[in-house]
Amino acid sequence: SEKGIFYALDLGGTNFRVLRVELGGQRSDLDPDVEQQPIPEQLMTGRSEDLFDFIASSLYQFVEKNDSVQSPITKLLGFTFSFPVKQTSVSSGVLIKWTKGFAIRDMVEKEVAGALQQALTRKGLNMRVSVLVNDTVGTLALGHYHDADTVAAVIIGTGTNACYWERTDAIIKCQGLLTTSGGMVVNMEWGNFWSSHLPRTSYDIELDAESPNPNDQGFEKMISGMYLGDIVRRVILRMSEESDVFGPVSSRLYLPFTLRTPLMAAMHEDDSPELTQVARILKDVLDIPDIPLKARKLVVKICDVVTRRAARLAAAGIVGILKKIGRDGSGGITGGRSRSDIKMRRTAVAVEGSLYTQYTMFREYLHEALNEILGEDIARHVVVIVTEDGSGTGAALLAASHSSE
Ligand code: ADP
Ligand code: MG
């Protein structure tokens, strides 16, 4: 029932977004204004003040376009900050560590909403950071706004993570803490999931060792958009060194992240009979010209294997959540009933991230694995819903729901 104009800022990967949502007092189709821009690479590893000043300037220009920046009424801002955070209140939290290529040392263990608030004040913007949320939580909020059966949200973009709604009494960490709903959203930080049952190849091990955060985010490094292209590069490099299928070894193959995931996807999805896209990308990006069709087919196969593994791991993670909350048809962790006599409730999972939305083969493999693990009968009740700009729009909705007006 909230009314008014609410802003959000979504930071946590390749691009950052500023958003403006106007709420009219009743549930409706939200039509947020969104602007997106890439984060300059030097800001990802520099000083925190520079990053936050840059963001504050972009936000200032965005507000200026639509509203009066000078207005005496304080505007409310939802801040989506998608890195591991120790949440200290609805509007504050301390950065535990950076992921996804960010490495701003002076920010670690500092309060993030305060750092943004200070930059807004330096800029003279009358705006208050009223909620601090993870992108998964923003996505869950928007997913639930549109569909009340939404129980979990998954991000598959530059990085990967998920959150879900849990009964408070099932959360060991917060025993004694009460919430009015009896529930709480758990940000899983599943990008850092690890298990000895998860086989790692030498490519995974080398990618991890050469990353700015070794021994961290193992699941993410096998699944998300920041890394898939680089796994493929490493496989091609090894093949090139150990055989002559790709001709003389191209020196470009030694450069980390030369093959970005969108280009990997373009090669994977090349449906021309001669694989002309594959040939073009190999030549232009990896400096591997004139290889026979057989070798180009091999490249498509590598992309396929790497993407299929990623999509199936993500699907397994989703089923893990459903299992935990008793929505996998098994009656939950305490239930002993068989799948067939459980009445399965409709269950929605909100998903966001360009790897899922832009990469058709990834999406198809993920759905295929969900069907396979859950079985058709149960999978019928599980719907995956894409929430466009959910992580930001959801934060604006949460800012609204925490406003006093
Ligand atoms: P963010 O994670 O920064 O919030 P996105 O959800 O848009 O942003 O995800 C960006 C990531 O998605 C990029 O790092 C890239 O790896 C991947 N990506 C973008 N476009 C494509 C595409 N067409 N095919 C495959 N992957 C893509
Ligand atoms: Mg995002």
Coordinates of C-alpha atoms and ligand atoms in Angstrom, one line a residue:
S1 CA 0.0 0.0 0.0
E2 CA 3.0 2.3 0.0
K3 CA 3.0 5.5 -2.1
G4 CA 5.8 7.6 -3.4
I5 CA 9.0 7.5 -5.3
F6 CA 11.7 5.2 -4.2
Y7 CA 15.2 4.7 -5.5
A8 CA 17.6 1.8 -5.6
L9 CA 21.2 1.2 -6.4
D10 CA 22.4 -2.2 -7.5
L11 CA 26.1 -2.9 -7.1
G12 CA 27.7 -6.3 -7.3
G13 CA 29.1 -7.4 -10.5
T14 CA 30.0 -6.2 -14.0
N15 CA 27.5 -3.4 -14.2
F16 CA 25.8 -1.2 -11.7
R17 CA 22.3 0.0 -12.0
V18 CA 20.3 3.0 -10.7
L19 CA 16.6 2.6 -10.5
R20 CA 13.5 4.7 -9.7
V21 CA 10.1 3.2 -8.9
E22 CA 6.9 5.1 -8.4
L23 CA 4.4 3.3 -6.2
G24 CA 0.7 4.3 -6.3
G25 CA -0.7 2.7 -3.2
Q26 CA -1.8 -0.6 -4.7
R27 CA -0.2 -3.6 -6.2
S28 CA 0.4 -3.0 -9.9
D29 CA 2.8 -3.6 -12.8
L30 CA 5.9 -1.8 -11.7
D31 CA 7.6 0.1 -14.5
P32 CA 10.9 1.2 -13.0
D33 CA 13.3 3.6 -14.7
V34 CA 16.6 1.8 -14.9
E35 CA 20.0 3.0 -16.0
Q36 CA 22.9 0.7 -16.2
Q37 CA 26.6 1.3 -16.7
P38 CA 29.8 -0.8 -16.4
I39 CA 32.0 -0.3 -13.4
P40 CA 35.4 1.0 -14.6
E41 CA 37.9 -1.7 -13.9
Q42 CA 40.4 0.4 -11.9
L43 CA 37.6 1.3 -9.4
M44 CA 37.2 -2.4 -8.6
T45 CA 40.6 -2.6 -7.0
G46 CA 41.3 1.0 -5.9
R47 CA 40.1 3.0 -2.9
S48 CA 36.6 2.7 -1.5
E49 CA 36.1 6.5 -1.6
D50 CA 36.7 6.6 -5.3
L51 CA 34.2 3.8 -6.0
F52 CA 31.5 5.3 -3.8
D53 CA 32.1 8.8 -5.2
F54 CA 31.7 7.5 -8.7
I55 CA 28.4 5.8 -7.8
A56 CA 27.1 8.8 -6.0
S57 CA 27.8 11.0 -9.0
S58 CA 26.0 8.6 -11.3
L59 CA 23.0 8.5 -8.9
Y60 CA 23.1 12.4 -8.7
Q61 CA 22.8 12.7 -12.5
F62 CA 20.0 10.1 -12.5
V63 CA 18.0 11.9 -9.8
E64 CA 18.6 15.2 -11.6
K65 CA 16.9 13.9 -14.7
N66 CA 13.6 13.0 -13.0
D67 CA 13.3 14.9 -9.7
S68 CA 14.6 17.9 -8.0
V69 CA 18.0 17.2 -6.4
Q70 CA 17.6 20.2 -4.2
S71 CA 14.2 19.1 -2.7
P72 CA 14.1 19.3 1.1
I73 CA 12.3 16.0 1.3
T74 CA 14.7 13.2 1.9
K75 CA 14.5 10.5 -0.8
L76 CA 14.8 6.9 0.3
L77 CA 17.3 4.6 -1.3
G78 CA 17.5 0.8 -1.2
F79 CA 21.1 -0.3 -1.6
T80 CA 21.7 -3.7 -3.2
F81 CA 25.2 -4.7 -2.4
S82 CA 26.0 -8.3 -3.5
F83 CA 29.0 -9.4 -1.6
P84 CA 29.2 -11.4 1.6
V85 CA 28.1 -9.0 4.4
K86 CA 27.5 -9.4 8.1
Q87 CA 24.1 -7.7 8.4
T88 CA 23.9 -5.6 11.5
S89 CA 20.4 -4.0 10.9
V90 CA 18.0 -3.6 8.0
S91 CA 20.1 -0.6 6.8
S92 CA 23.6 -1.6 7.8
G93 CA 26.2 -4.3 7.4
V94 CA 29.9 -5.0 7.4
L95 CA 31.7 -6.4 4.4
I96 CA 33.2 -9.8 5.1
K97 CA 35.2 -10.2 1.9
W98 CA 35.2 -9.2 -1.7
T99 CA 34.3 -11.7 -4.5
K100 CA 33.9 -11.5 -8.3
G101 CA 37.2 -9.7 -9.0
F102 CA 36.6 -6.8 -6.6
A103 CA 39.5 -6.1 -4.2
I104 CA 39.3 -2.8 -2.4
R105 CA 41.3 -3.5 0.7
D106 CA 40.3 -0.5 2.8
M107 CA 36.6 -1.6 2.6
V108 CA 36.9 -5.0 4.2
E109 CA 35.3 -5.2 7.6
K110 CA 33.8 -1.7 7.1
E111 CA 30.2 -0.8 7.2
V112 CA 29.0 -0.5 3.6
A113 CA 25.7 1.5 3.8
G114 CA 27.6 4.2 5.8
A115 CA 30.3 4.5 3.2
L116 CA 27.6 5.1 0.5
Q117 CA 25.8 7.5 2.8
Q118 CA 28.9 9.6 3.3
A119 CA 29.5 9.7 -0.5
L120 CA 25.9 10.9 -1.0
T121 CA 26.4 13.6 1.6
R122 CA 29.7 14.7 0.0
K123 CA 27.8 15.0 -3.3
G124 CA 25.1 17.1 -1.6
L125 CA 22.3 14.6 -2.4
N126 CA 19.4 14.6 0.1
M127 CA 19.0 10.8 0.2
R128 CA 19.0 8.2 2.9
V129 CA 20.2 4.6 2.5
S130 CA 17.2 3.0 4.3
V131 CA 17.8 -0.6 3.5
L132 CA 20.8 -2.7 2.7
V133 CA 20.1 -5.9 0.8
N134 CA 21.8 -8.7 -1.1
D135 CA 20.8 -9.1 -4.7
T136 CA 19.2 -12.5 -3.9
V137 CA 17.1 -10.8 -1.3
G138 CA 16.0 -8.0 -3.7
T139 CA 15.1 -10.6 -6.3
L140 CA 13.1 -12.6 -3.7
A141 CA 11.2 -9.5 -2.7
L142 CA 10.2 -8.6 -6.3
G143 CA 9.5 -12.3 -7.0
H144 CA 7.2 -12.4 -4.0
Y145 CA 5.5 -9.1 -4.9
H146 CA 4.4 -10.7 -8.2
D147 CA 3.9 -14.2 -7.1
A148 CA 3.1 -15.2 -3.5
D149 CA 4.3 -18.8 -4.0
T150 CA 7.9 -17.6 -4.4
V151 CA 10.1 -19.3 -1.8
A152 CA 13.6 -18.7 -3.1
A153 CA 15.7 -16.5 -5.4
V154 CA 18.7 -17.4 -7.4
I155 CA 21.3 -15.2 -9.1
I156 CA 23.3 -16.5 -12.1
G157 CA 25.2 -13.6 -13.5
T158 CA 28.8 -12.5 -13.0
G159 CA 28.6 -14.5 -9.8
T160 CA 26.1 -16.9 -8.3
N161 CA 24.1 -17.0 -5.1
A162 CA 20.7 -17.8 -3.6
C163 CA 18.4 -17.0 -0.7
Y164 CA 15.2 -18.6 0.6
W165 CA 12.5 -18.1 3.2
E166 CA 13.1 -20.2 6.3
R167 CA 11.2 -20.7 9.5
T168 CA 13.0 -18.8 12.3
D169 CA 13.0 -21.9 14.6
A170 CA 14.9 -23.8 11.9
I171 CA 17.8 -21.4 12.0
I172 CA 20.3 -22.4 14.6
K173 CA 22.2 -19.1 14.5
C174 CA 19.2 -17.0 15.5
Q175 CA 17.7 -19.0 18.3
G176 CA 15.8 -16.7 20.6
L177 CA 15.5 -14.0 18.0
L178 CA 11.9 -13.4 17.1
T179 CA 10.4 -12.1 13.9
T180 CA 6.8 -11.0 13.5
S181 CA 6.3 -13.4 10.6
G182 CA 8.0 -16.4 12.3
G183 CA 10.3 -16.5 9.2
M184 CA 13.5 -15.0 8.0
V185 CA 15.3 -14.8 4.7
V186 CA 18.5 -16.7 4.6
N187 CA 21.2 -15.4 2.2
M188 CA 23.0 -18.7 1.6
E189 CA 26.1 -17.3 -0.1
W190 CA 26.1 -20.6 -2.0
G191 CA 28.9 -19.3 -4.3
N192 CA 31.2 -20.4 -1.5
F193 CA 29.6 -23.9 -1.2
W194 CA 32.1 -26.7 -1.2
S195 CA 31.9 -30.4 -0.8
S196 CA 34.4 -33.3 -1.2
H197 CA 31.8 -34.8 -3.5
L198 CA 32.3 -32.0 -6.0
P199 CA 35.0 -33.2 -8.4
R200 CA 37.4 -30.5 -9.5
T201 CA 39.4 -30.7 -12.7
S202 CA 42.9 -29.3 -13.1
Y203 CA 41.4 -26.4 -14.9
D204 CA 39.3 -25.5 -11.9
I205 CA 42.3 -25.8 -9.6
E206 CA 44.5 -23.6 -11.7
L207 CA 41.7 -21.0 -12.2
D208 CA 41.2 -20.9 -8.5
A209 CA 44.9 -20.6 -7.7
E210 CA 45.4 -17.7 -10.1
S211 CA 42.3 -15.8 -8.9
P212 CA 42.4 -12.9 -6.4
N213 CA 40.4 -15.0 -3.9
P214 CA 42.0 -18.5 -3.9
N215 CA 40.3 -21.3 -1.9
D216 CA 37.1 -19.2 -1.9
Q217 CA 33.9 -19.3 -3.9
G218 CA 34.5 -22.8 -5.3
F219 CA 30.9 -23.3 -6.4
E220 CA 30.7 -19.9 -8.1
K221 CA 33.9 -20.5 -10.0
M222 CA 32.3 -23.6 -11.6
I223 CA 29.0 -21.9 -12.4
S224 CA 29.0 -18.2 -13.0
G225 CA 29.6 -15.9 -16.0
M226 CA 32.8 -14.4 -14.7
Y227 CA 34.5 -17.8 -15.0
L228 CA 33.0 -20.1 -17.6
G229 CA 34.8 -18.5 -20.6
D230 CA 38.0 -18.7 -18.8
I231 CA 37.6 -22.4 -18.1
V232 CA 37.1 -22.9 -21.8
R233 CA 40.2 -20.9 -22.6
R234 CA 42.2 -23.1 -20.3
V235 CA 41.0 -26.3 -21.9
I236 CA 41.7 -25.0 -25.4
L237 CA 45.2 -23.9 -24.2
R238 CA 46.0 -27.4 -22.8
M239 CA 44.8 -29.0 -26.0
S240 CA 46.8 -26.6 -28.1
E241 CA 49.9 -27.3 -26.1
E242 CA 49.5 -31.1 -26.2
S243 CA 48.4 -31.6 -29.8
D244 CA 48.4 -29.8 -33.1
V245 CA 44.6 -29.5 -33.5
F246 CA 44.8 -25.7 -33.1
G247 CA 48.0 -25.2 -35.0
P248 CA 50.9 -23.3 -33.2
V249 CA 50.0 -22.3 -29.7
S250 CA 48.6 -18.7 -29.8
S251 CA 50.1 -16.4 -27.1
R252 CA 46.7 -15.0 -26.5
L253 CA 45.6 -18.2 -25.0
Y254 CA 47.9 -17.4 -22.0
L255 CA 46.0 -14.2 -21.2
P256 CA 43.5 -14.8 -18.4
F257 CA 39.9 -13.8 -19.2
T258 CA 40.6 -13.1 -23.0
L259 CA 37.6 -15.4 -23.8
R260 CA 34.5 -13.8 -22.1
T261 CA 31.5 -15.9 -21.4
P262 CA 29.2 -14.1 -23.9
L263 CA 31.6 -15.0 -26.7
M264 CA 31.8 -18.6 -25.4
A265 CA 28.0 -18.6 -25.6
A266 CA 28.1 -17.2 -29.1
M267 CA 30.4 -20.1 -30.2
H268 CA 28.3 -22.7 -28.4
E269 CA 25.1 -21.5 -30.1
D270 CA 26.6 -21.1 -33.6
D271 CA 24.2 -23.0 -35.8
S272 CA 25.8 -22.2 -39.1
P273 CA 26.9 -25.4 -40.9
E274 CA 30.5 -24.2 -41.3
L275 CA 30.6 -22.8 -37.7
T276 CA 31.5 -19.3 -39.1
Q277 CA 31.0 -17.6 -35.7
V278 CA 33.3 -20.0 -34.0
A279 CA 35.9 -19.4 -36.7
R280 CA 35.6 -15.6 -36.4
I281 CA 35.8 -15.6 -32.6
L282 CA 38.8 -18.0 -32.6
K283 CA 40.6 -15.8 -35.1
D284 CA 39.6 -12.3 -33.6
V285 CA 39.8 -13.1 -29.9
L286 CA 42.2 -15.9 -29.5
D287 CA 44.3 -15.3 -32.6
I288 CA 43.7 -18.9 -33.8
P289 CA 43.1 -18.6 -37.6
D290 CA 42.2 -21.2 -40.2
I291 CA 41.5 -24.3 -38.3
P292 CA 39.5 -27.2 -39.9
L293 CA 35.8 -27.7 -39.2
K294 CA 36.6 -30.7 -37.0
A295 CA 38.6 -28.5 -34.6
R296 CA 35.8 -25.9 -34.6
K297 CA 33.4 -28.7 -33.6
L298 CA 35.7 -29.6 -30.8
V299 CA 35.5 -26.0 -29.5
V300 CA 31.7 -26.2 -29.5
K301 CA 31.9 -29.5 -27.6
I302 CA 34.2 -27.9 -24.9
C303 CA 31.7 -25.0 -24.4
D304 CA 28.9 -27.5 -24.2
V305 CA 30.6 -29.6 -21.5
V306 CA 31.6 -26.6 -19.4
T307 CA 28.1 -25.0 -19.6
R308 CA 26.3 -28.2 -19.0
R309 CA 28.3 -28.9 -15.8
A310 CA 27.6 -25.3 -14.6
A311 CA 23.9 -25.5 -15.3
R312 CA 23.5 -28.9 -13.6
L313 CA 25.4 -27.7 -10.5
A314 CA 23.1 -24.7 -10.3
A315 CA 20.0 -27.0 -10.6
A316 CA 21.3 -29.2 -7.9
G317 CA 21.7 -26.2 -5.7
I318 CA 18.0 -25.2 -6.3
V319 CA 16.9 -28.8 -5.5
G320 CA 18.9 -28.6 -2.3
I321 CA 16.9 -25.6 -1.2
L322 CA 13.6 -27.3 -2.1
K323 CA 14.7 -30.3 -0.2
K324 CA 15.5 -28.3 2.9
I325 CA 12.1 -26.6 3.0
G326 CA 10.1 -29.7 2.0
R327 CA 9.2 -28.6 -1.5
D328 CA 10.9 -31.5 -3.3
G329 CA 8.0 -33.9 -2.9
S330 CA 9.8 -35.8 -0.1
G331 CA 7.9 -34.3 2.7
G332 CA 10.9 -32.4 4.1
I333 CA 13.8 -33.5 6.1
T334 CA 11.7 -34.8 8.9
G335 CA 9.1 -36.6 6.7
G336 CA 9.2 -40.2 5.9
R337 CA 6.4 -40.4 3.4
S338 CA 7.1 -41.4 -0.1
R339 CA 7.0 -39.0 -3.0
S340 CA 3.7 -40.2 -4.4
D341 CA 1.4 -39.5 -1.4
I342 CA 2.6 -36.0 -0.8
K343 CA 0.4 -33.2 -2.2
M344 CA 3.0 -30.9 -3.8
R345 CA 2.3 -27.2 -3.5
R346 CA 3.0 -24.9 -6.3
T347 CA 6.5 -23.5 -5.7
A348 CA 8.1 -20.5 -7.5
V349 CA 11.8 -19.8 -7.7
A350 CA 12.8 -16.3 -8.9
V351 CA 15.8 -16.2 -11.1
E352 CA 17.9 -13.3 -12.3
G353 CA 21.2 -12.9 -14.1
S354 CA 22.4 -12.6 -17.7
L355 CA 23.9 -16.1 -17.7
Y356 CA 20.5 -17.6 -17.2
T357 CA 18.5 -15.0 -19.3
Q358 CA 20.9 -14.6 -22.2
Y359 CA 22.4 -18.0 -22.6
T360 CA 19.7 -20.4 -24.0
M361 CA 21.8 -23.6 -23.7
F362 CA 22.6 -22.8 -20.1
R363 CA 18.9 -22.3 -19.3
E364 CA 17.9 -25.5 -21.1
Y365 CA 20.4 -27.6 -19.3
L366 CA 19.3 -26.1 -16.0
H367 CA 15.7 -27.0 -16.6
E368 CA 16.6 -30.4 -17.9
A369 CA 18.5 -31.2 -14.7
L370 CA 15.7 -29.9 -12.5
N371 CA 13.3 -32.3 -14.2
E372 CA 15.8 -35.1 -14.0
I373 CA 16.5 -34.7 -10.3
L374 CA 13.0 -33.9 -9.1
G375 CA 11.2 -36.2 -11.5
E376 CA 8.5 -34.9 -13.9
D377 CA 5.7 -35.3 -11.4
I378 CA 7.3 -33.0 -8.8
A379 CA 9.0 -30.7 -11.3
R380 CA 5.6 -29.8 -12.8
H381 CA 4.8 -27.9 -9.6
V382 CA 8.1 -25.9 -9.6
V383 CA 8.1 -22.8 -11.7
V384 CA 11.2 -20.7 -12.5
I385 CA 10.3 -17.1 -12.9
V386 CA 12.6 -14.5 -14.3
T387 CA 12.5 -11.2 -12.5
E388 CA 13.9 -8.4 -14.7
D389 CA 16.0 -6.0 -12.6
G390 CA 14.6 -7.7 -9.6
S391 CA 17.6 -7.3 -7.4
G392 CA 17.3 -3.5 -7.7
T393 CA 13.6 -3.1 -8.0
G394 CA 13.1 -5.4 -5.0
A395 CA 15.4 -3.2 -2.9
A396 CA 13.3 -0.1 -3.8
L397 CA 10.2 -2.1 -2.7
L398 CA 11.9 -2.9 0.6
A399 CA 12.9 0.7 1.0
A400 CA 9.3 1.6 0.6
S401 CA 8.0 -1.0 3.0
H402 CA 10.5 0.3 5.6
S403 CA 9.5 3.9 5.1
S404 CA 7.5 5.5 7.9
E405 CA 5.1 7.3 5.5
Ligands
ADP1 P1 25.7 -8.7 -12.7 O1 26.0 -10.0 -12.4 O2 26.8 -7.8 -12.9 O3 24.6 -8.0 -11.9 P2 24.3 -9.7 -15.1 O4 23.3 -10.5 -14.3 O5 23.9 -9.0 -16.3 O6 25.1 -8.7 -14.2 O7 25.4 -10.8 -15.5 C1 26.5 -10.4 -16.2 C2 27.3 -11.6 -16.6 O8 26.5 -12.5 -17.4 C3 28.5 -11.3 -17.4 O9 29.7 -11.3 -16.5 C4 28.6 -12.4 -18.4 O10 29.6 -13.3 -18.0 C5 27.3 -13.0 -18.4 N1 26.6 -12.8 -19.7 C6 26.2 -11.6 -20.2 N2 25.6 -11.8 -21.4 C7 25.8 -13.1 -21.8 C8 25.4 -13.9 -22.9 N3 24.8 -13.4 -24.0 N4 25.7 -15.2 -22.9 C9 26.3 -15.7 -21.8 N5 26.7 -15.0 -20.7 C10 26.4 -13.7 -20.7
MG2 MG 23.1 -8.4 -10.7

